[in-house]
Amino acid sequence: MPDDEFRAFVEQRYTALLRTAYLLCGSPDRAEDLLQAALLAALPRWRRMDHPEAYIRRIMVNQLANIWRRPIREILTAVLPDRPVRDTAIEERDAMWLALGRLPARTRAVLVLRYWEDLSEAETAQVLEMSLGTVKSHASRGLARLRDLLGEPLPLGVGGIGGRR
């Protein structure tokens, strides 16, 4: 039976962690699976964690890195889903997520943690177990690559990928 503190933590932070999982993997279904697996992995260690949210983020990044190393099998379909309303904000956000998905796993993780989760460079370095300089270089190169992929300057706040919504 899960600890009451763990249950309260999950109830309070689930949405934010799910958002991070989505940004890391780009799929709502995969994000749900990723977060659930991370929470299951964290549960036995719950009482020994000093910073549970950072620990769970780290688990998600590690699990996703393992998935990225495996070959990807996609199911192709001839029928595309309907898009009833044309919304340029959605299209811009989709283009951003597609471009983000084309970045290397570590660079993507740095950008998501820095600019979406609003972690400091030091916090990002701690979560990803890399040096501060490595975080800075991944962020700089990642933002430059996003600019190239998008063919335009990034929106304000997206030193920043978009900030919290």
mmCIF file of C-alpha atoms in Angstrom, residues 21-95:
data_model
loop_
_atom_site.group_PDB
_atom_site.id
_atom_site.type_symbol
_atom_site.label_atom_id
_atom_site.label_comp_id
_atom_site.label_asym_id
_atom_site.label_seq_id
_atom_site.Cartn_x
_atom_site.Cartn_y
_atom_site.Cartn_z
ATOM 1 C CA ALA A 21 7.011 13.814 -19.403
ATOM 2 C CA TYR A 22 5.016 15.038 -22.410
ATOM 3 C CA LEU A 23 7.666 17.584 -23.299
ATOM 4 C CA LEU A 24 10.362 14.949 -23.015
ATOM 5 C CA CYS A 25 8.683 12.372 -25.242
ATOM 6 C CA GLY A 26 6.174 14.360 -27.335
ATOM 7 C CA SER A 27 3.220 12.002 -26.983
ATOM 8 C CA PRO A 28 0.419 12.160 -24.402
ATOM 9 C CA ASP A 29 0.143 8.374 -24.206
ATOM 10 C CA ARG A 30 3.890 7.809 -23.951
ATOM 11 C CA ALA A 31 4.110 10.621 -21.377
ATOM 12 C CA GLU A 32 1.525 8.907 -19.192
ATOM 13 C CA ASP A 33 3.411 5.600 -19.460
ATOM 14 C CA LEU A 34 6.747 7.296 -18.770
ATOM 15 C CA LEU A 35 5.453 9.063 -15.658
ATOM 16 C CA GLN A 36 3.717 5.955 -14.318
ATOM 17 C CA ALA A 37 6.911 3.925 -14.746
ATOM 18 C CA ALA A 38 8.927 6.655 -13.019
ATOM 19 C CA LEU A 39 6.505 6.815 -10.088
ATOM 20 C CA LEU A 40 6.624 3.028 -9.725
ATOM 21 C CA ALA A 41 10.418 3.139 -9.730
ATOM 22 C CA ALA A 42 10.433 5.929 -7.131
ATOM 23 C CA LEU A 43 7.944 4.354 -4.716
ATOM 24 C CA PRO A 44 10.336 1.868 -3.042
ATOM 25 C CA ARG A 45 12.857 4.669 -2.455
ATOM 26 C CA TRP A 46 10.289 7.261 -1.362
ATOM 27 C CA ARG A 47 11.341 7.540 2.288
ATOM 28 C CA ARG A 48 15.026 8.027 1.358
ATOM 29 C CA MET A 49 14.491 10.859 -1.169
ATOM 30 C CA ASP A 50 15.530 14.387 -0.290
ATOM 31 C CA HIS A 51 14.124 15.947 -3.482
ATOM 32 C CA PRO A 52 11.433 13.633 -4.866
ATOM 33 C CA GLU A 53 10.394 15.783 -7.823
ATOM 34 C CA ALA A 54 13.966 16.100 -9.083
ATOM 35 C CA TYR A 55 14.482 12.387 -8.520
ATOM 36 C CA ILE A 56 11.383 11.489 -10.544
ATOM 37 C CA ARG A 57 12.425 13.860 -13.343
ATOM 38 C CA ARG A 58 15.797 12.145 -13.423
ATOM 39 C CA ILE A 59 14.136 8.722 -13.614
ATOM 40 C CA MET A 60 12.028 9.923 -16.564
ATOM 41 C CA VAL A 61 15.074 11.292 -18.411
ATOM 42 C CA ASN A 62 16.976 8.027 -17.840
ATOM 43 C CA GLN A 63 14.056 5.841 -18.906
ATOM 44 C CA LEU A 64 13.515 7.911 -22.011
ATOM 45 C CA ALA A 65 17.216 7.781 -22.891
ATOM 46 C CA ASN A 66 16.962 3.984 -22.744
ATOM 47 C CA ILE A 67 13.905 4.066 -25.020
ATOM 48 C CA TRP A 68 15.662 6.385 -27.508
ATOM 49 C CA ARG A 69 18.461 3.852 -27.836
ATOM 50 C CA ARG A 70 15.997 1.210 -29.076
ATOM 51 C CA PRO A 71 14.815 1.154 -32.681
ATOM 52 C CA ILE A 72 11.552 3.010 -33.252
ATOM 53 C CA ARG A 73 8.673 1.136 -34.814
ATOM 54 C CA GLU A 74 5.860 3.318 -36.046
ATOM 55 C CA ILE A 75 2.518 2.341 -37.491
ATOM 56 C CA LEU A 76 1.760 4.309 -40.622
ATOM 57 C CA THR A 77 -1.770 5.177 -41.645
ATOM 58 C CA ALA A 78 -3.275 6.579 -44.811
ATOM 59 C CA VAL A 79 -5.957 8.502 -42.922
ATOM 60 C CA LEU A 80 -4.921 11.608 -41.043
ATOM 61 C CA PRO A 81 -7.024 12.967 -38.163
ATOM 62 C CA ASP A 82 -9.262 15.921 -38.915
ATOM 63 C CA ARG A 83 -8.280 19.371 -37.713
ATOM 64 C CA PRO A 84 -11.560 21.295 -37.607
ATOM 65 C CA VAL A 85 -10.141 24.664 -36.566
ATOM 66 C CA ARG A 86 -7.035 26.328 -37.897
ATOM 67 C CA ASP A 87 -5.235 27.841 -34.970
ATOM 68 C CA THR A 88 -1.821 29.339 -35.702
ATOM 69 C CA ALA A 89 -0.823 29.182 -32.029
ATOM 70 C CA ILE A 90 -1.369 25.419 -32.102
ATOM 71 C CA GLU A 91 0.553 25.144 -35.365
ATOM 72 C CA GLU A 92 3.462 27.150 -33.948
ATOM 73 C CA ARG A 93 3.490 25.050 -30.791
ATOM 74 C CA ASP A 94 3.362 21.850 -32.856
ATOM 75 C CA ALA A 95 6.265 23.086 -34.984
#
